[in-house]
XYZ file of C-alpha atoms in Angstrom:
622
model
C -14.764 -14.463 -31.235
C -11.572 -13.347 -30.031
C -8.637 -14.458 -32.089
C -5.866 -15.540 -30.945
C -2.676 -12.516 -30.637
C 0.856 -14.321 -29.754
C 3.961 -11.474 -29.979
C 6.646 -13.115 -28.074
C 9.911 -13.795 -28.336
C 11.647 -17.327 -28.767
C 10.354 -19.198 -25.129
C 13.935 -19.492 -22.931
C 12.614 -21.490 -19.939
C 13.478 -21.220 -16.844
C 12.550 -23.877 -13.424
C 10.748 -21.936 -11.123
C 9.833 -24.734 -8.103
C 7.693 -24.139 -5.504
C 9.287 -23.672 -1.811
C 8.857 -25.415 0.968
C 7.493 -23.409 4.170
C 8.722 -26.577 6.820
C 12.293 -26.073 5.405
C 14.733 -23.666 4.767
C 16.967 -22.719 1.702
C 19.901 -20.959 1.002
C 20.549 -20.557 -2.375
C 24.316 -21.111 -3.608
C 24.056 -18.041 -6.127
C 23.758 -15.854 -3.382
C 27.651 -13.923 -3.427
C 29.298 -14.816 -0.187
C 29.924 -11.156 1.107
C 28.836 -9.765 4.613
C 26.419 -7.287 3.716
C 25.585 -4.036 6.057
C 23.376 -4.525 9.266
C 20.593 -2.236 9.760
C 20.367 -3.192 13.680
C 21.229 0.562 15.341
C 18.470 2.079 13.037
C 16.305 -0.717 14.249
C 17.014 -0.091 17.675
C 16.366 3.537 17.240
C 12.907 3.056 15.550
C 11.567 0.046 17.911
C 12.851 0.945 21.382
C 11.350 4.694 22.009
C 8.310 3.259 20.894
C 7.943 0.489 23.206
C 9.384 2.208 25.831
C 6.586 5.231 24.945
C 4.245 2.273 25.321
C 5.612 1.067 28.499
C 5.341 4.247 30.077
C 1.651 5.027 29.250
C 0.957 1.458 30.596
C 2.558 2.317 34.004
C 0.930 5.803 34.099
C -2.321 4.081 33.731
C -2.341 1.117 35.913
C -1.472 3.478 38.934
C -5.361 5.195 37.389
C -7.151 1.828 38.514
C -8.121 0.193 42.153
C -5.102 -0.569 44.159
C -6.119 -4.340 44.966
C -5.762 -5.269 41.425
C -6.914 -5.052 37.808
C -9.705 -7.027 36.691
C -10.386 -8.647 33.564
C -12.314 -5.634 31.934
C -9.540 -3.103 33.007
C -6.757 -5.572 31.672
C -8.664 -5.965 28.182
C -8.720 -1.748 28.179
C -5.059 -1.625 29.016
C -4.171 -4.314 26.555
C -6.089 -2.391 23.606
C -4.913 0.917 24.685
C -1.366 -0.571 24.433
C -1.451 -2.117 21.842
C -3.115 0.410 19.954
C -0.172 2.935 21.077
C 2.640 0.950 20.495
C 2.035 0.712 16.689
C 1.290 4.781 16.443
C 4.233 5.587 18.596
C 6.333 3.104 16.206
C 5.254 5.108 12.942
C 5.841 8.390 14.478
C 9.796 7.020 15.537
C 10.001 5.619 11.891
C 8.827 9.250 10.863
C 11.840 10.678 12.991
C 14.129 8.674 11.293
C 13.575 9.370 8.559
C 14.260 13.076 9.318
C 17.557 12.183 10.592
C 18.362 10.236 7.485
C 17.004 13.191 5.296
C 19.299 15.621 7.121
C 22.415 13.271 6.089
C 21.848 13.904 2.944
C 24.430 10.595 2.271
C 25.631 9.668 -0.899
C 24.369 5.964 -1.684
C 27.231 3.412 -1.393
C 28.445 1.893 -4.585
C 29.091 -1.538 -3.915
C 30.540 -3.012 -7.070
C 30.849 -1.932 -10.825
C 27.663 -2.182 -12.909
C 27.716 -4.469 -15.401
C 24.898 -4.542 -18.712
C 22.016 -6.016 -17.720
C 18.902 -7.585 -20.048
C 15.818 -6.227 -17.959
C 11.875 -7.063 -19.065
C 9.410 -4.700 -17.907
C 6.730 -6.825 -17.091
C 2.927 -5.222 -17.451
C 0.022 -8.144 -16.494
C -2.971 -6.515 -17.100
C -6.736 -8.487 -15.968
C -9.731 -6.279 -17.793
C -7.909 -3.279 -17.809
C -8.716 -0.134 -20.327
C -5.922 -1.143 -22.934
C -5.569 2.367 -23.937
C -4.552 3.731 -20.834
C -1.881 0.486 -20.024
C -0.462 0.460 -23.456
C -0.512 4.612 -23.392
C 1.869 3.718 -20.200
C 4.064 1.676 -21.695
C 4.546 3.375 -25.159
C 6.004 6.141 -22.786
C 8.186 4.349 -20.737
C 9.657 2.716 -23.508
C 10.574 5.718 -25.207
C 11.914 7.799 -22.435
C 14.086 4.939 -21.734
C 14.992 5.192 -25.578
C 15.483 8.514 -25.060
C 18.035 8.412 -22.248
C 20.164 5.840 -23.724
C 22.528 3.876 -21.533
C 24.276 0.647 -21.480
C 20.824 -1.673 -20.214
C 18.987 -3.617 -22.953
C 14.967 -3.367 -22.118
C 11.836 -4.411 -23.457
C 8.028 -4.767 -22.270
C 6.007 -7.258 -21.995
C 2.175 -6.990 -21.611
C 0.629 -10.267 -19.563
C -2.662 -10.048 -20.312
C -5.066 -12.378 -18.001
C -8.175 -10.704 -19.329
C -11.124 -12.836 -19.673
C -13.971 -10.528 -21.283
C -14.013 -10.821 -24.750
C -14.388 -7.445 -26.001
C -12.184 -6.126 -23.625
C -9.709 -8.635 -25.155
C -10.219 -7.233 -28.807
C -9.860 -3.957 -27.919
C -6.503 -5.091 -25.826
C -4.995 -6.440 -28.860
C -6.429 -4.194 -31.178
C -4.060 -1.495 -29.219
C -1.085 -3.534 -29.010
C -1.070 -3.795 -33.067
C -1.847 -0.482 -33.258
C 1.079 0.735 -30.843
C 3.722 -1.686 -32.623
C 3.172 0.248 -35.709
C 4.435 3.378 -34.298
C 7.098 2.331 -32.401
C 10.379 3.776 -33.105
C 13.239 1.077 -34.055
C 14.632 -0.589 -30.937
C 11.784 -0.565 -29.184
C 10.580 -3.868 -28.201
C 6.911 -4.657 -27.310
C 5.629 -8.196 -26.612
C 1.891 -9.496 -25.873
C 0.487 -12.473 -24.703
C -2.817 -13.553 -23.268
C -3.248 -16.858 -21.651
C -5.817 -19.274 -22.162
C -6.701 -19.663 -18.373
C -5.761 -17.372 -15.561
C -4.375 -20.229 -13.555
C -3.329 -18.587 -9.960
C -3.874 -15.031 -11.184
C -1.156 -12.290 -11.124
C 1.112 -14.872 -9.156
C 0.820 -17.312 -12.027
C 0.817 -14.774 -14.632
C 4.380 -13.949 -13.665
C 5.388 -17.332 -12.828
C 4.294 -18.663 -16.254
C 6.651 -15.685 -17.900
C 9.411 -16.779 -15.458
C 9.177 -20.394 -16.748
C 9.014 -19.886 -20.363
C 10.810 -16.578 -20.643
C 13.048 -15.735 -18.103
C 15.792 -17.319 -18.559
C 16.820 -15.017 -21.342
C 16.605 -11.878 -18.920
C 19.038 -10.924 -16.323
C 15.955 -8.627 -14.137
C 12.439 -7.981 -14.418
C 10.846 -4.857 -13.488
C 7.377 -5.919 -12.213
C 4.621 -2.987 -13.020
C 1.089 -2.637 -12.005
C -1.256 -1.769 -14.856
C -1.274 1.700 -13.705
C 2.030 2.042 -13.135
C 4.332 4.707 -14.780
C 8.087 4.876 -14.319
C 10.362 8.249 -15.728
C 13.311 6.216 -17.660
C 15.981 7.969 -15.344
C 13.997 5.931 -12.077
C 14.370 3.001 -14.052
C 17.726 3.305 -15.187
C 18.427 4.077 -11.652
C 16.921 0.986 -10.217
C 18.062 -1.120 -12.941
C 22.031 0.675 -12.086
C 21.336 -0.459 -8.200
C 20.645 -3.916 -9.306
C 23.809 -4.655 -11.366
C 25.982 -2.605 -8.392
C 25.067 -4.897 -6.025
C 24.923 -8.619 -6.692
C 24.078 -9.658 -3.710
C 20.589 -7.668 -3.910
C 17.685 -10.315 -5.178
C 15.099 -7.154 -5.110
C 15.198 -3.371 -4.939
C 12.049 -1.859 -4.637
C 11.398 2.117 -5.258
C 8.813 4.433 -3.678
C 5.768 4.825 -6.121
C 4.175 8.373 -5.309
C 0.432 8.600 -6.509
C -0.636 10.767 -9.750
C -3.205 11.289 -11.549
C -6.070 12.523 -8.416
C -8.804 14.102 -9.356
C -11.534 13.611 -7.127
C -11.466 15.021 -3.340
C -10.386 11.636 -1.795
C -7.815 10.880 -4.362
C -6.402 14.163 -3.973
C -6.479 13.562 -0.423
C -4.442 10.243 -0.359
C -2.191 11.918 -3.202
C -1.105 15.350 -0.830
C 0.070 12.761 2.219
C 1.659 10.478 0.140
C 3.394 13.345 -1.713
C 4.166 15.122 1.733
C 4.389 13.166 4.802
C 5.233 9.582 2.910
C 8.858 10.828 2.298
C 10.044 10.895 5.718
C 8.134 7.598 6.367
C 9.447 5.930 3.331
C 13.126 7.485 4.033
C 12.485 5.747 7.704
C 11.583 2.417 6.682
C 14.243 1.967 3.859
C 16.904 2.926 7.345
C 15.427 0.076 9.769
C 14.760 -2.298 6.979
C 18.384 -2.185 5.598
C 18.863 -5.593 3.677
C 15.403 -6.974 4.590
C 12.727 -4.440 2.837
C 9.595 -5.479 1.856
C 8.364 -5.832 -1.714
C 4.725 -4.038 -2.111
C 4.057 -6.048 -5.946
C 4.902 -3.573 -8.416
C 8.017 -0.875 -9.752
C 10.101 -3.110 -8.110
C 13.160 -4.664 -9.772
C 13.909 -8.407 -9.423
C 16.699 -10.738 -10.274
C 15.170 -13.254 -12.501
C 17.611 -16.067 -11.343
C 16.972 -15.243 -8.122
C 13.421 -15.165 -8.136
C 12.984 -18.866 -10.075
C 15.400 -20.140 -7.763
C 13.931 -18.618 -4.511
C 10.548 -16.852 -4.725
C 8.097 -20.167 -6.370
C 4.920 -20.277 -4.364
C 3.435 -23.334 -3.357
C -0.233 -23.609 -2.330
C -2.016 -23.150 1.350
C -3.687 -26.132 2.881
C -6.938 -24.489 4.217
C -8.767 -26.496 7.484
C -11.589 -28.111 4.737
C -8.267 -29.491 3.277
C -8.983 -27.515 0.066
C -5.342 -25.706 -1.637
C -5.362 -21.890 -1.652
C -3.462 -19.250 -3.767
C -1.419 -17.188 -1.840
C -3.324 -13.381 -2.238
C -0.913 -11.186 -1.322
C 2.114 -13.228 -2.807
C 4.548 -9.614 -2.781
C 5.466 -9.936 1.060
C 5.808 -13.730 0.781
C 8.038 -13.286 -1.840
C 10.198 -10.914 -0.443
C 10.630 -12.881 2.618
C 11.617 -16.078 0.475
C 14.312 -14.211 -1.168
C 15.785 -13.024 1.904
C 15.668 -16.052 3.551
C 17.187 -17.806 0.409
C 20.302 -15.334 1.192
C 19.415 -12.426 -1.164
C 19.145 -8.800 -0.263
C 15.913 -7.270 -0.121
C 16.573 -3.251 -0.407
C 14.266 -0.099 -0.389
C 15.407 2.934 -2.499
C 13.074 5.986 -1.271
C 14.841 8.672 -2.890
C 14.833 7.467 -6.829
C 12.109 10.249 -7.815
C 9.718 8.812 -11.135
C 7.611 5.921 -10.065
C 4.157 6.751 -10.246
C 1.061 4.763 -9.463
C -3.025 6.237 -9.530
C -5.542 5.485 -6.461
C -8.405 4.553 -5.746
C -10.937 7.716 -6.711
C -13.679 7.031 -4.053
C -13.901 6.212 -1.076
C -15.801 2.888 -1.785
C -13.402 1.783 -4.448
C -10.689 2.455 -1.241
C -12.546 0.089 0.857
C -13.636 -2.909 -2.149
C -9.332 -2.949 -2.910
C -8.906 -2.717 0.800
C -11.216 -5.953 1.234
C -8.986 -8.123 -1.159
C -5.848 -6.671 -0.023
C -7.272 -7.257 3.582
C -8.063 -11.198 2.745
C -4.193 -11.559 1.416
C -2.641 -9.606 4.441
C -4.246 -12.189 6.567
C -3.152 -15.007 5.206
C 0.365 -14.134 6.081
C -0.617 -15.064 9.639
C -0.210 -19.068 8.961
C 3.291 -17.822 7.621
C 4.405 -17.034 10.661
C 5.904 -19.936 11.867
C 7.356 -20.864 8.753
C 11.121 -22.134 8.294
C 13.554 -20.179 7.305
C 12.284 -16.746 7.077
C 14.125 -13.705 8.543
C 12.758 -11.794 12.172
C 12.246 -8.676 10.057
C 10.394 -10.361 7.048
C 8.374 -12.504 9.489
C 7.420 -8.242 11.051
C 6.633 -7.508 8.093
C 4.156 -10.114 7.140
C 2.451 -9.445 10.872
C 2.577 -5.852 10.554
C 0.768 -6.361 7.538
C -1.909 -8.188 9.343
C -1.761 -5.874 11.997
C -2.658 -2.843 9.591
C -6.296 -4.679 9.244
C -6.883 -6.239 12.847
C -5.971 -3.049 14.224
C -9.430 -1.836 12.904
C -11.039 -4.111 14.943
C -9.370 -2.937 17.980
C -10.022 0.348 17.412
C -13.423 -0.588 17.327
C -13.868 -2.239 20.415
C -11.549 0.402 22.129
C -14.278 2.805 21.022
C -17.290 0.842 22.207
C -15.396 1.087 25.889
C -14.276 4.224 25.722
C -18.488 5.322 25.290
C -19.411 3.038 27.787
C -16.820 4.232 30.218
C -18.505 7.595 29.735
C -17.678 10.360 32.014
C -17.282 8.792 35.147
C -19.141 6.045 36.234
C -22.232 8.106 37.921
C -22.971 9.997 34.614
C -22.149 6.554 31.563
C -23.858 4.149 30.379
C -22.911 1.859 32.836
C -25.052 3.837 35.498
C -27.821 1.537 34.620
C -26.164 -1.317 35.422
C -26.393 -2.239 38.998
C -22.819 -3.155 40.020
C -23.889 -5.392 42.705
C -25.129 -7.248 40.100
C -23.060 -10.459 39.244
C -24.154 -10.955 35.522
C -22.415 -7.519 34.717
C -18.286 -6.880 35.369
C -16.671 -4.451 37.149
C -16.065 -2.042 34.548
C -12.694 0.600 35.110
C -13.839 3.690 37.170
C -11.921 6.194 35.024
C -12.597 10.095 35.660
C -13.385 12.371 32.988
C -9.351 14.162 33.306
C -7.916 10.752 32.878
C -10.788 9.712 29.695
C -9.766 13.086 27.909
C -6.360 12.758 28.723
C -5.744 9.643 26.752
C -8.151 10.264 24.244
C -5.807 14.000 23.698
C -2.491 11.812 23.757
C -4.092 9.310 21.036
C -5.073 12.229 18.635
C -1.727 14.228 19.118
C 0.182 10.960 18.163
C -1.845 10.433 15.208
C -1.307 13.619 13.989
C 2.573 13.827 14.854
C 3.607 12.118 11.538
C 1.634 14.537 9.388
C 3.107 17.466 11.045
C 6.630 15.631 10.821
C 6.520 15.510 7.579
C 5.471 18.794 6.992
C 8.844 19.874 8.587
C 10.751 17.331 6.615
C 9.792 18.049 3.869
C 12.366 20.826 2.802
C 15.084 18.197 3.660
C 14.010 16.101 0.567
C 14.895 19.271 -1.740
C 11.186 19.969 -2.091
C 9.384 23.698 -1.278
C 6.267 24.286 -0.212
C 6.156 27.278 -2.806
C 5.895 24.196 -5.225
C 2.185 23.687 -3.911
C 1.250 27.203 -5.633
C 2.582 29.462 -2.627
C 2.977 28.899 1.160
C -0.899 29.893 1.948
C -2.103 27.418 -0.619
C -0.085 24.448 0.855
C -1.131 25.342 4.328
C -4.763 25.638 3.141
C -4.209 22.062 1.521
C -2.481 20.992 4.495
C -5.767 21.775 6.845
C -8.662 20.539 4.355
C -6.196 17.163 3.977
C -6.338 16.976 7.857
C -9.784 18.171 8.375
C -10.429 14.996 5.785
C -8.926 12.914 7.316
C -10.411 12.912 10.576
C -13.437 13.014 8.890
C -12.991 9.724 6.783
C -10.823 7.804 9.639
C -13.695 6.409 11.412
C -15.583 5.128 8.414
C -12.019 3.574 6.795
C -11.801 1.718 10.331
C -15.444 0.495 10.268
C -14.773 -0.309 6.463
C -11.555 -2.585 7.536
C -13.173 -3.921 10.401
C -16.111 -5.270 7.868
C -13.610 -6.509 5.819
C -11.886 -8.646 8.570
C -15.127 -9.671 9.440
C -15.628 -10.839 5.819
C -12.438 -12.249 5.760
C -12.668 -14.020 8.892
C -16.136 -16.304 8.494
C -15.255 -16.484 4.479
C -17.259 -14.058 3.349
C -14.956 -12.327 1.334
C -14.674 -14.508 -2.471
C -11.897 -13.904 -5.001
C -9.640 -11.500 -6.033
C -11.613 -9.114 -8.305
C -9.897 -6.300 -10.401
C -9.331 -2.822 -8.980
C -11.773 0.209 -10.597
C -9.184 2.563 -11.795
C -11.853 5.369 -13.176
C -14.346 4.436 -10.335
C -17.151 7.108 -10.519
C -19.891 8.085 -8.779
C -22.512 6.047 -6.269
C -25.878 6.628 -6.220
C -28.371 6.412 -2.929
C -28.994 3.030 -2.757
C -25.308 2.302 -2.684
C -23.894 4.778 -0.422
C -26.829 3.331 1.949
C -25.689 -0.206 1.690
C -22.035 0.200 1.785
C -22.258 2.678 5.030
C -25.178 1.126 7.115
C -23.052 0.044 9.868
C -20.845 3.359 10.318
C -24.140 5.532 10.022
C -25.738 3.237 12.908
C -23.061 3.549 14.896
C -22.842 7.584 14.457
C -25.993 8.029 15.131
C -26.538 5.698 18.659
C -22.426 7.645 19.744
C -24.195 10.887 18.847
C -27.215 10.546 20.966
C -24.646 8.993 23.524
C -22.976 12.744 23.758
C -25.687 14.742 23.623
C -27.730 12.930 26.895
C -24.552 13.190 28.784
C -23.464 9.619 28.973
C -20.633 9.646 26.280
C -17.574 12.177 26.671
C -17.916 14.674 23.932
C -14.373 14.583 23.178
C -15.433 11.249 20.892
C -18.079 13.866 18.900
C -15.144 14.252 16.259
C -15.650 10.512 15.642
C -19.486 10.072 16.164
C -19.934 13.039 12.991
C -17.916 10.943 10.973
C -19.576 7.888 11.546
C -23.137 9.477 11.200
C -22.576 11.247 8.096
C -20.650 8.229 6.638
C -23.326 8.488 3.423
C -22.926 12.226 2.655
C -18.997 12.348 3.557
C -19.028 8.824 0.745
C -20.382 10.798 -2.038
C -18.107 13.984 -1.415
C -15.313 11.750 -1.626
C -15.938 11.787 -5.503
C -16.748 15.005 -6.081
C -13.972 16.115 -8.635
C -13.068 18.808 -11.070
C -12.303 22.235 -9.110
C -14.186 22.314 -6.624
C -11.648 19.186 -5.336
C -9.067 21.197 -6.306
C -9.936 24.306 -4.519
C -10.192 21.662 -1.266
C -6.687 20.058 -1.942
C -3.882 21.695 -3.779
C -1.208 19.508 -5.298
C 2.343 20.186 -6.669
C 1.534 18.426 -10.008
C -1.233 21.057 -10.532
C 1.346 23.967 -10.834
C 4.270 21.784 -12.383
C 3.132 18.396 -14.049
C 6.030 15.865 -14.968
C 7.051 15.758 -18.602
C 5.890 12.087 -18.097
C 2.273 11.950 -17.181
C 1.834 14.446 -19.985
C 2.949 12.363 -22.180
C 1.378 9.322 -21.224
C -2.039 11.451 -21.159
C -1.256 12.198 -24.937
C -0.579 8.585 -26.105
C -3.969 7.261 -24.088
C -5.997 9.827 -25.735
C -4.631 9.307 -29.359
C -5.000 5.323 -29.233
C -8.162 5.523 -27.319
C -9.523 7.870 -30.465
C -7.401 5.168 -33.224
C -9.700 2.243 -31.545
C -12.633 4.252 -31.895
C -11.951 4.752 -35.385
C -11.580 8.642 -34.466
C -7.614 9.060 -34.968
C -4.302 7.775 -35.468
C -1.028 7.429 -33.642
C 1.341 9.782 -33.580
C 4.428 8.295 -35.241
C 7.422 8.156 -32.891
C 10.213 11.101 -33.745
């Protein structure tokens, strides 16, 4: 049996009451001070986009019969619009981010910073302690190591529930505490019950903690922050009193299988543009995405409690994805909400497979959702309400894409040669479908694939304007080599993500979907049987497109989706393949030039992993 491990400090509570969605609340702590409207970025980022939108739609309604659209030809504009509107939006947001990049502005220091008690909070649910408390051993000391006026310690908020993963939890954290270096300050605790998950992990801190802390830095348990990001966040914080949350940009480490690497190049190369983009339109309403951002404890107890959802059965739901929610609650409260791209050193790992991509994708799909019934709630800023439906959006649009695919093949090329040919249009059990020629199919099917690419290519050209080179990818050849197998991927593994999200909607939608399970850091490898079972659906669908093309009745300029789709099972299990051969595919900076952090973190998770083996010992701190 596990015993019982309790290192806290004295309990400082703090009321933390839950809001109240049919009413709004300003909180009086919020400094009265005009703060800085983001509304000509906004305009710049929403209006070429819908006016891009608008513009297709015209084009094509001229395409269809002059006495009127019918009800099939409406649904095919409707998902062709809607469809564009959102990939013309990301490719503005993209541009801005450009423009901002070429600025190269100075941040605006908005008050003098004053000394701030921050707690680096850590909740952990069956994690591998060694590699959490390996993360946190670091972070302390580089923090330690930088000096500075901010007081920090960490807290580990454990929520595990298997037993020996418990032991082995606090077997590390006794282990670490001897090594520590005086000043350092590590606290554990592991509740009885996980009452409300992560939510109620940090709300329980936040009650009988917080009210000793000025901020808490909220981590992920495979989150890694350099000291200087932290310092840097935790700076922005006591600079701006207004600001209730300032969240940084957490670029991925740590890839080492082909997908992974994958997801790690574009979120290392065409995510800062994006990121610079969205931190201009948001201005003082970001978004908060759960983890390395800071928060104002205050703030957060006074603001940010979440109260249950009534479902239609009547039963009470935790909210999933609590981070948006949250956000939004503090900005409607009064407090600002900020996004700071450009602080370099906040790291978080990703999903190694493509199937451990599409299991977090399901619970993260089943949270994104529920910030639909939000909607309407009182109080809550435009932009935070976007947020929430964008959110949504992100999963639904899967859907669409979907059923914009299923017309598309029936559409064919022209209505003599489709599928449609064998149904008699006299008939009155069948609808008119859209007679579309083959220029005008290709044409918009060219225009949806040159938009899609646009942002990687963007950010290709921005990236010199963030101070990075592409000689830092091991040479210009290698990163153009990386650059083509990344896109050349991610065709490839497009289709089957949207069939993936579609499921998960689907799962979502009739309940399907149970519980919040946690995410497989190390993942692995799948055999048969479960490649076959997770990709039944895509490889169906491949395979019926496929034969589609090749009898003359789809338009082969969908083939680039149909391969994907039918080789959904062998395309799975590369997706894991690791080692060099997914280096070779996908070079990355941090193969040529790893941060002094992730070595060091690598280090301490090795040495306590051996010490609770009983195969070493810690490394006493210098």
């Amino acid at each position: 049996m596990t015993r019982d491990l309790h290192i806290m400090p004295p309990e400082t509570p703090l009321a933390m009451p839950a809001q109240d969605f049919s009413a709004g609340f300003r909180d009086a702590q919020v400094p009265d001070a005009k703060r800085p409207s983001a509304g000509f970025w906004r305009a710049l980022a929403f209006s070429p986009a819908m006016a891009a939108t608008l513009g297709l739609l015209w084009v094509m309604t001229d395409w269809f019969d002059a006495e009127g659209i019918n009800l099939i030809e409406a649904i095919l504009l409707a998902l062709i619009s809607f469809n564009f509107f959102w990939i013309s939006f990301t490719v503005c947001t993209v541009l801005l981010g450009m423009v901002s990049l070429s600025r190269q502005e100075r941040p605006v220091r908005q008050g003098r910073a004053q000394q701030l008690r921050v707690a680096l909070l850590m909740p952990v649910y069956n994690e591998v302690p060694w590699n959490v408390l390996g993360n946190a051993r670091t972070m302390l000391e580089d923090l330690q190591a930088r000096g500075g006026q901010h007081h920090y310690a960490m807290f580990i908020l454990s929520d595990t529930r298997d037993p020996e993963i418990a032991a082995q939890e606090q077997a590390s954290v006794e282990a670490l505490r001897t090594t520590l270096a005086p000043g350092l300050e590590l606290y554990y605790r592991r509740r009885e019950q996980n009452t409300d998950r992560k939510v109620g992990n940090i709300a329980d801190w936040v009650s009988r903690w917080g009210a000793e802390w000025d901020a808490m830095l909220v981590l992920d348990a495979d989150s890694l922050m350099t000291g200087r990001a932290i310092a840097r966040l935790t700076d922005a914080l006591a600079r701006d009193p207004g600001a209730g949350l300032i969240q940084s940009y957490p670029q991925l480490i740590g890839a080492q299988s082909v997908f992974a690497r994958m997801q790690q190049f574009a979120n290392g190369v065409y995510g800062i543009a994006f990121a610079e983009g969205l931190a201009r339109w948001c201005g003082q309403e970001g978004n908060y995405w759960g983890h390395n951002a800071i928060i104002r404890t205050q703030a957060f107890a006074n603001c940010a409690g979440l109260p249950k959802l009534r479902a239609l059965n009547g039963q009470e739901k935790l909210i999933m994805s609590h981070d948006f929610v949250e956000a939004g609650l503090l900005r409607r409260a009064g407090w600002g909400v900020r996004f700071l791209p450009r602080i370099r050193g906040s790291y978080e790992e990703t999903p190694p497979t493509l199937i451990d991509h599409a299991l977090r994708d399901r619970r993260w799909c089943q949270g994104n959702l529920q910030h639909l019934k939000l909607l309407g709630s009182a109080g809550f800023q435009s932009v935070s309400r976007f947020h929430m439906f964008h959110g949504a959006v992100g999963y639904l649009m899967s859907p669409l894409w979907f059923a914009l695919l299923v017309m598309w093949a029936l559409i064919g090329q022209g209505e003599d040669a489709s599928v449609l040919h064998y149904f008699s249009p006299d008939n009155p059990m069948f609808p008119q479908w859209p007679e579309m020629t083959e220029t005008r199919h290709v044409l918009i099917i060219l225009v949806m694939y040159a938009m899609l690419l646009a942002p990687k290519v963007l950010g290709v050209l921005a990236l010199p304007l963030s101070g990075a080179r592409y000689a830092e990818f091991g040479g210009g050849r290698k990163f153009l080599t990386s650059f083509l197998a990344e896109v050349v991927l991610s065709i490839l593994y497009a289709p089957i993500l949207m069939v993936q999200q579609m499921i998960a909607v689907i799962r979502t939608t009739f309940g399907i979907q149970k519980g919040w399970s946690p995410q497989a850091r190390d993942g692995g490898s799948y055999g048969l049987r479960t490649l076959i079972l997770c990709h039944t659906v895509e490889t169906i669908s491949g395979v019926a497109l496929s034969v589609g093309i090749l009898s003359g009745l789809v338009s082969v300029w969908l083939a680039p989706i149909a391969i994907s789709l039918a080789f959904a099972i062998p395309l799975s299990a590369l997706s894991g393949v690791s080692a060099g051969a997914a280096r070779r595919m996908v070079g990355m900076k941090e193969d040529y030039n790893e941060p002094a952090i992730t070595r060091s973190a690598r280090r301490y998770r090795d040495e306590l992993k051996k010490v609770i083996e009983g195969k070493g010992v810690m490394t006493p701190a210098e």
